[in-house]
Coordinates of C-alpha atoms in Angstrom, one line a residue:
M24 CA -0.7 -40.4 29.6
Q25 CA 2.3 -42.3 27.7
I26 CA 0.9 -43.6 24.3
P27 CA 1.4 -47.3 23.9
V28 CA 4.4 -47.9 21.5
G29 CA 2.1 -50.3 19.8
H30 CA 0.3 -47.0 19.0
N31 CA 3.3 -44.9 17.1
R32 CA 4.8 -47.9 15.1
L33 CA 0.8 -48.2 13.8
I34 CA 1.0 -44.6 12.4
Q35 CA 4.3 -45.5 10.7
I36 CA 2.8 -48.6 8.8
V37 CA 0.3 -46.7 7.5
A38 CA 2.8 -43.9 6.5
E39 CA 4.8 -45.9 5.3
I40 CA 1.9 -47.6 3.0
L41 CA 0.5 -44.1 2.1
I42 CA 4.3 -42.9 0.4
A43 CA 4.7 -46.4 -1.1
T44 CA 1.6 -47.3 -2.5
P45 CA 2.0 -43.7 -5.4
T46 CA 5.5 -44.2 -5.7
T47 CA 5.0 -47.8 -7.1
L48 CA 2.3 -46.2 -9.6
M49 CA 5.3 -43.7 -10.8
L50 CA 7.4 -46.4 -11.8
A51 CA 6.3 -46.3 -15.2
L52 CA 7.0 -42.6 -15.6
P53 CA 10.0 -40.8 -17.2
A54 CA 13.1 -40.4 -14.3
S55 CA 12.8 -37.1 -11.5
P56 CA 15.4 -35.4 -10.5
V57 CA 13.7 -35.4 -6.8
K58 CA 15.2 -38.5 -4.6
S59 CA 12.9 -40.9 -3.9
P60 CA 10.8 -40.3 -1.1
V61 CA 10.7 -42.1 2.3
P62 CA 8.3 -42.8 5.4
I63 CA 7.6 -39.8 7.0
D64 CA 8.1 -41.0 10.6
F65 CA 4.7 -40.0 12.4
S66 CA 5.9 -40.3 15.9
Y67 CA 7.7 -37.4 15.9
A68 CA 3.9 -35.5 16.7
G69 CA 3.4 -34.4 20.1
Y70 CA 5.0 -32.7 23.3
E71 CA 9.1 -33.0 23.1
A72 CA 8.2 -35.4 19.9
G73 CA 6.2 -38.5 21.4
R74 CA 6.9 -37.9 25.3
P75 CA 4.6 -38.1 28.0
V76 CA 3.1 -35.3 29.2
P77 CA 4.6 -35.0 33.0
W78 CA 2.6 -33.7 36.4
V79 CA 3.6 -30.3 37.9
K80 CA 3.7 -29.3 41.0
A81 CA 1.2 -26.3 41.9
V82 CA 2.9 -23.4 42.9
L83 CA 0.2 -20.8 43.8
A84 CA -4.0 -21.1 44.1
V85 CA -6.7 -19.0 43.4
K86 CA -10.3 -19.0 44.1
P87 CA -13.7 -17.4 42.3
S88 CA -14.3 -14.2 43.1
G89 CA -17.9 -13.7 42.3
G90 CA -17.2 -10.9 39.6
D91 CA -14.7 -10.5 36.6
D92 CA -11.9 -12.8 37.3
T93 CA -9.4 -11.3 34.3
A94 CA -7.3 -9.4 36.0
L95 CA -7.0 -12.2 39.1
L96 CA -6.2 -15.1 37.3
Q97 CA -3.9 -13.5 34.6
G98 CA -2.1 -11.7 37.5
A99 CA -2.1 -15.0 39.1
L100 CA -0.6 -16.6 36.0
D101 CA 2.1 -13.6 35.5
R102 CA 2.7 -14.2 39.5
V103 CA 3.9 -18.0 38.7
A104 CA 5.8 -16.9 35.3
S105 CA 7.6 -14.7 37.4
M106 CA 9.1 -17.6 39.5
P107 CA 12.6 -18.7 38.4
L108 CA 12.7 -21.9 36.0
G109 CA 13.4 -25.5 37.7
L110 CA 16.2 -27.3 36.3
D111 CA 13.0 -29.3 34.8
G112 CA 12.7 -26.4 32.8
F113 CA 9.1 -25.7 34.9
R114 CA 8.1 -22.5 36.4
G115 CA 4.8 -24.6 38.3
A116 CA 0.9 -24.3 37.8
L117 CA -1.4 -22.4 38.6
L118 CA -3.7 -24.5 40.3
L119 CA -7.9 -23.1 39.9
S120 CA -10.5 -23.9 42.4
P121 CA -13.5 -25.6 42.2
G122 CA -16.0 -23.1 41.0
R123 CA -16.9 -20.6 38.3
F124 CA -14.6 -17.9 36.9
H125 CA -15.8 -15.2 34.7
V126 CA -13.5 -13.7 31.7
K127 CA -14.4 -10.9 31.0
G128 CA -11.5 -10.5 29.0
Q129 CA -8.8 -12.7 27.6
L130 CA -5.9 -14.7 29.3
S131 CA -2.3 -15.5 28.1
L132 CA 0.6 -17.8 29.0
R133 CA 3.9 -16.4 27.4
A134 CA 6.8 -17.5 29.4
S135 CA 8.4 -21.2 29.4
G136 CA 7.5 -23.6 32.4
V137 CA 3.4 -22.2 33.0
L138 CA 0.7 -25.0 33.5
L139 CA -2.9 -23.7 34.3
R140 CA -4.7 -26.5 36.0
G141 CA -8.2 -26.6 37.2
S142 CA -9.9 -28.7 39.9
G143 CA -11.7 -31.3 37.1
A144 CA -14.8 -31.0 35.1
G145 CA -18.3 -31.7 36.7
A146 CA -20.0 -30.5 39.7
S147 CA -17.2 -29.9 42.0
G148 CA -15.3 -28.7 39.1
T149 CA -13.5 -26.0 38.1
V150 CA -15.0 -23.6 34.8
I151 CA -13.9 -20.2 33.3
V152 CA -16.9 -18.7 31.5
A153 CA -16.0 -16.4 28.1
E154 CA -18.1 -13.4 28.8
G155 CA -19.5 -10.8 26.6
I156 CA -19.9 -10.0 23.3
D157 CA -16.4 -9.9 21.9
R158 CA -15.2 -12.9 19.7
R159 CA -12.0 -13.4 20.9
P160 CA -10.4 -16.3 22.0
L161 CA -10.5 -16.9 25.7
I162 CA -6.8 -18.3 26.1
V163 CA -4.1 -17.4 23.9
V164 CA -0.7 -19.8 23.8
G165 CA 2.4 -18.9 23.3
A166 CA 4.2 -15.7 22.1
V167 CA 3.2 -12.4 20.7
M168 CA 5.5 -12.8 17.3
D169 CA 7.7 -15.1 15.3
V170 CA 11.1 -15.6 16.3
A171 CA 13.7 -13.3 14.7
V172 CA 15.8 -15.7 12.0
G173 CA 19.5 -14.9 10.8
P174 CA 20.2 -14.6 6.9
A175 CA 19.0 -17.2 5.1
I176 CA 20.9 -19.8 3.7
Q177 CA 20.0 -21.7 0.2
V178 CA 19.8 -25.7 -0.1
Q179 CA 21.8 -26.8 -2.9
E180 CA 20.3 -30.3 -3.6
D181 CA 16.6 -31.9 -3.7
V182 CA 15.7 -33.0 -0.6
S183 CA 13.0 -35.6 -1.0
T184 CA 9.5 -36.0 1.4
G185 CA 10.5 -37.5 5.0
G186 CA 13.8 -36.3 4.7
Q187 CA 15.9 -34.9 7.6
M188 CA 19.4 -33.8 6.0
L189 CA 20.1 -30.9 4.5
H190 CA 22.8 -30.3 1.8
L191 CA 23.5 -26.7 2.7
A192 CA 25.9 -23.4 1.0
S193 CA 27.7 -23.1 4.4
V194 CA 27.0 -24.3 7.5
A195 CA 30.0 -22.3 9.2
E196 CA 27.9 -20.1 11.4
L197 CA 26.0 -23.7 12.8
K198 CA 26.0 -26.2 15.5
A199 CA 23.7 -28.9 16.6
G200 CA 21.9 -27.9 19.6
D201 CA 20.9 -24.4 16.8
H202 CA 16.8 -23.9 16.3
V203 CA 16.3 -22.9 12.6
V204 CA 13.7 -22.5 10.0
V205 CA 13.3 -24.4 7.0
R206 CA 11.1 -22.6 4.4
R207 CA 9.9 -23.9 1.6
P208 CA 9.2 -20.8 -1.0
S209 CA 5.9 -20.7 -3.2
T210 CA 7.7 -19.9 -6.1
R211 CA 5.6 -18.5 -9.8
E212 CA 6.5 -22.0 -11.0
W213 CA 5.2 -23.8 -7.7
N214 CA 2.5 -22.3 -8.0
T215 CA 2.2 -22.8 -11.7
A216 CA 2.8 -26.5 -11.3
L217 CA -0.2 -26.6 -8.7
S218 CA -2.3 -25.4 -11.0
M219 CA -2.8 -22.3 -9.2
T220 CA -2.7 -19.7 -11.7
G221 CA -4.5 -18.3 -14.1
L222 CA -7.7 -20.0 -13.0
P223 CA -11.4 -18.9 -14.0
G224 CA -13.8 -16.6 -13.7
T225 CA -14.0 -12.6 -12.7
F226 CA -11.1 -11.5 -10.5
A227 CA -9.1 -14.7 -10.2
S228 CA -6.3 -12.9 -10.6
Q229 CA -7.2 -10.9 -7.8
R230 CA -9.3 -13.2 -5.3
L231 CA -8.2 -17.4 -6.1
D232 CA -4.3 -17.5 -8.2
W233 CA -1.9 -18.0 -5.6
R234 CA 0.8 -15.3 -5.6
P235 CA 4.5 -15.5 -4.9
G236 CA 5.5 -15.8 -2.0
S237 CA 1.6 -16.5 -0.5
H238 CA 1.9 -20.2 0.3
D239 CA 5.2 -20.5 1.8
L240 CA 5.6 -24.0 3.6
V241 CA 7.4 -23.5 6.9
W242 CA 9.0 -25.4 9.8
D243 CA 10.7 -24.8 12.7
R244 CA 13.5 -27.4 13.7
I245 CA 16.0 -27.6 16.0
L246 CA 19.6 -29.2 14.1
T247 CA 21.1 -32.5 15.5
A248 CA 24.3 -32.9 13.5
V249 CA 26.3 -30.4 11.5
N250 CA 29.2 -31.8 9.2
A251 CA 31.4 -28.8 7.8
Q252 CA 33.1 -31.3 5.8
A253 CA 30.0 -32.6 4.0
N254 CA 28.0 -28.8 4.3
T255 CA 25.3 -30.6 5.5
A256 CA 23.1 -30.3 8.3
E257 CA 20.6 -32.6 9.9
L258 CA 17.1 -31.7 11.3
D259 CA 15.1 -33.6 14.4
A260 CA 11.9 -34.5 12.5
P261 CA 11.4 -34.8 8.9
I262 CA 9.7 -33.0 6.6
T263 CA 6.6 -33.3 5.1
T264 CA 7.3 -31.7 1.6
A265 CA 9.9 -31.8 -0.9
L266 CA 12.5 -29.1 -1.8
E267 CA 13.1 -29.1 -5.3
Q268 CA 15.6 -27.0 -6.9
K269 CA 13.7 -26.3 -9.7
Y270 CA 10.7 -25.2 -7.7
G271 CA 12.5 -23.0 -6.0
G272 CA 14.3 -25.7 -3.6
G273 CA 14.9 -23.8 -0.1
T274 CA 16.1 -22.4 2.9
L275 CA 17.4 -22.7 6.4
A276 CA 17.9 -19.4 8.8
P277 CA 19.3 -19.9 12.3
V278 CA 17.0 -18.2 14.8
A279 CA 18.3 -15.0 16.1
G280 CA 16.1 -13.8 18.7
G281 CA 15.8 -16.6 21.1
A282 CA 13.8 -20.2 20.9
A283 CA 10.0 -19.7 21.0
P284 CA 8.7 -20.2 24.7
K285 CA 8.2 -24.4 26.2
N286 CA 7.0 -26.2 28.4
I287 CA 3.1 -24.9 28.8
G288 CA 0.3 -26.3 29.8
I289 CA -3.8 -26.1 30.0
E290 CA -5.8 -29.0 32.2
D291 CA -8.3 -30.4 34.4
L292 CA -10.8 -27.8 33.5
E293 CA -13.8 -26.7 31.9
L294 CA -14.1 -23.7 29.3
E295 CA -17.4 -22.4 28.7
S296 CA -19.1 -19.3 26.3
S297 CA -21.9 -17.4 27.1
Y298 CA -24.0 -16.8 24.5
D299 CA -27.7 -15.0 24.1
K300 CA -29.5 -18.2 24.6
T301 CA -32.7 -16.5 22.6
R302 CA -30.3 -17.0 19.6
P303 CA -29.3 -20.2 18.9
K304 CA -27.0 -19.5 16.4
D305 CA -25.9 -16.3 18.4
E306 CA -21.8 -15.2 17.0
D307 CA -21.5 -12.5 18.9
H308 CA -19.3 -14.3 21.8
S309 CA -15.9 -16.3 21.9
W310 CA -14.8 -18.0 18.6
I311 CA -12.5 -20.4 20.1
A312 CA -11.4 -21.7 23.3
I313 CA -7.7 -22.5 23.3
L314 CA -5.3 -20.7 20.6
M315 CA -2.0 -21.9 20.2
D316 CA 1.4 -20.2 18.3
H317 CA 4.9 -19.5 18.6
V318 CA 4.9 -22.3 21.0
Q319 CA 7.2 -25.2 21.7
D320 CA 7.0 -28.4 23.6
A321 CA 2.9 -27.5 24.9
W322 CA 0.1 -29.9 25.9
V323 CA -4.0 -29.3 26.2
R324 CA -5.2 -32.4 28.0
D325 CA -8.6 -33.6 29.9
V326 CA -10.4 -30.0 29.0
I327 CA -13.8 -30.0 28.2
A328 CA -15.0 -26.4 25.9
R329 CA -18.7 -25.8 25.3
H330 CA -20.4 -23.4 23.4
F331 CA -17.9 -22.0 20.9
V332 CA -18.8 -21.0 17.9
S333 CA -15.2 -22.2 16.1
S334 CA -12.7 -24.1 17.8
A335 CA -12.5 -26.4 21.4
V336 CA -8.7 -26.2 20.6
R337 CA -6.6 -24.6 17.5
V338 CA -2.9 -24.7 17.0
N339 CA -1.8 -21.7 13.9
L340 CA 1.5 -22.3 11.6
R341 CA 4.3 -21.8 14.2
G342 CA 2.7 -24.2 16.9
R343 CA 5.0 -27.0 17.5
R344 CA 5.3 -30.2 19.2
I345 CA 2.3 -30.0 21.3
T346 CA -0.1 -32.7 22.6
V347 CA -3.9 -32.3 22.6
E348 CA -5.7 -35.2 24.7
N349 CA -8.5 -36.5 26.2
C350 CA -10.0 -32.9 25.2
R351 CA -13.8 -32.6 24.5
S352 CA -15.9 -29.5 22.3
E353 CA -19.5 -29.9 23.2
A354 CA -22.4 -28.5 22.0
P355 CA -21.3 -25.4 19.6
V356 CA -23.1 -22.1 19.5
S357 CA -23.2 -20.6 15.5
E358 CA -24.6 -21.0 11.9
E359 CA -23.2 -23.4 10.2
G360 CA -20.6 -21.9 7.7
G361 CA -17.3 -21.6 6.9
Y362 CA -14.6 -21.1 9.4
R363 CA -17.3 -22.5 12.3
R364 CA -17.1 -26.1 14.4
Q365 CA -13.5 -26.3 13.3
S366 CA -13.5 -28.4 16.8
F367 CA -9.6 -29.7 16.9
L368 CA -8.0 -27.8 14.0
V369 CA -4.2 -28.5 13.6
A370 CA -2.3 -25.8 10.8
G371 CA 1.3 -26.1 13.0
Q372 CA 4.2 -29.2 13.6
Q373 CA 4.0 -31.9 14.9
V374 CA 0.8 -32.0 17.1
L375 CA -0.5 -34.8 18.5
V376 CA -4.8 -34.7 18.7
Y377 CA -5.1 -38.2 21.0
R378 CA -8.4 -39.9 22.5
C379 CA -10.5 -36.5 21.7
H380 CA -14.2 -35.8 20.8
S381 CA -16.2 -33.1 19.0
E382 CA -20.1 -32.8 18.7
K383 CA -22.0 -31.2 15.7
G384 CA -19.0 -30.3 13.8
M385 CA -18.6 -28.8 10.3
N386 CA -15.0 -29.9 10.5
D387 CA -14.2 -32.1 13.4
F388 CA -10.8 -32.6 13.0
A389 CA -9.2 -30.6 10.8
S390 CA -5.3 -29.4 9.0
G391 CA -5.0 -26.3 7.9
M392 CA -3.8 -26.3 4.1
L393 CA 0.2 -24.7 5.4
A394 CA 0.0 -27.0 8.4
G395 CA 3.6 -28.1 8.7
G396 CA 3.4 -31.3 9.8
P397 CA 3.7 -34.2 10.7
N398 CA 0.4 -34.0 12.4
V399 CA -1.7 -37.0 13.8
F400 CA -5.3 -38.1 14.6
L401 CA -5.5 -40.7 16.7
D402 CA -8.3 -42.3 18.5
C403 CA -10.7 -39.6 18.2
D404 CA -14.5 -39.9 17.4
A405 CA -17.6 -37.4 16.5
T406 CA -20.6 -37.1 16.9
G407 CA -23.4 -35.4 14.7
S408 CA -21.1 -34.2 12.4
L409 CA -22.2 -31.8 9.9
E410 CA -19.5 -32.2 7.3
A411 CA -16.5 -34.3 6.7
S412 CA -13.1 -34.0 9.1
G413 CA -9.8 -33.7 6.6
A414 CA -8.2 -30.6 5.0
F415 CA -9.5 -27.7 5.1

């Protein structure tokens, strides 16, 4: 489904208001060497930076076996992953027949161009049930680890919030189209300026104080232009925090070991966690329905997650350009405490959560503290919330 253009424009207008207000209030303060912030363009959020999620043809179908379907489903996903990539960047979709698939283990989608599609929700639809007492995610999307990067290149000038142009020490090894990692270091100076050192309390230095390097901000980006004469490189999407020389500036490192997998989707099914029905706050069962990390250009749409402890969909730090659309988190089973009932938790970059619903969440729609962004929650709603949504 394509998001109406008006919604993207609304996001941009809100961003302009949020940026303009503090800038106006700061006019009477001493001049800062940091360039004035520019409005962050939030329309970069979502699959392929805001493009509609595509429909992909099914190339393989499976039916429930009646027993543990872990090996059946993972084998079928691996079979699709072994097929050649098409010119459109897809291998094809694995189609699950109507019925209940029981999974005592975990399913993973690691290769580019692979989809997992059910036959819809309801009595005639597809359900994957996470069995057992393991507190694992049911489905994991993305590579096992970070991409390898080359030597870091220092950013030479301040870059404002919302910026996309970096002045670098050298661009000799860079070209348009390169995948890069931009890092904003959490230096001692920056941590001190944020009052995150010298905190009160017993053992605060061990438990609460930020150590240098412990809270770096990271953005995975693609270079759209490189100017060898000016030693500048332009990013395909804005950064969301200023790179200030007095606090350590920032670095850019080219990806050396291949980009993260992309074009991976999960759609049209229900995910359910079994639990001990004699324990209404049982937590010895699956915590997360879908966990996404180290992946680019992926999506989850028309998925219902039921009875999980923590999240229907969780996007970790290195998940980028992801759309979560028309999804529901229903009837969580857990205690009411930290790290629980975070129905849609986004800690990644350029993630769009659109028209999603949550029930009885602690943080129904939440953004992680080190989320690279820009991320968007749009036209979502919650019922029976136990706490407020927002930053986590």
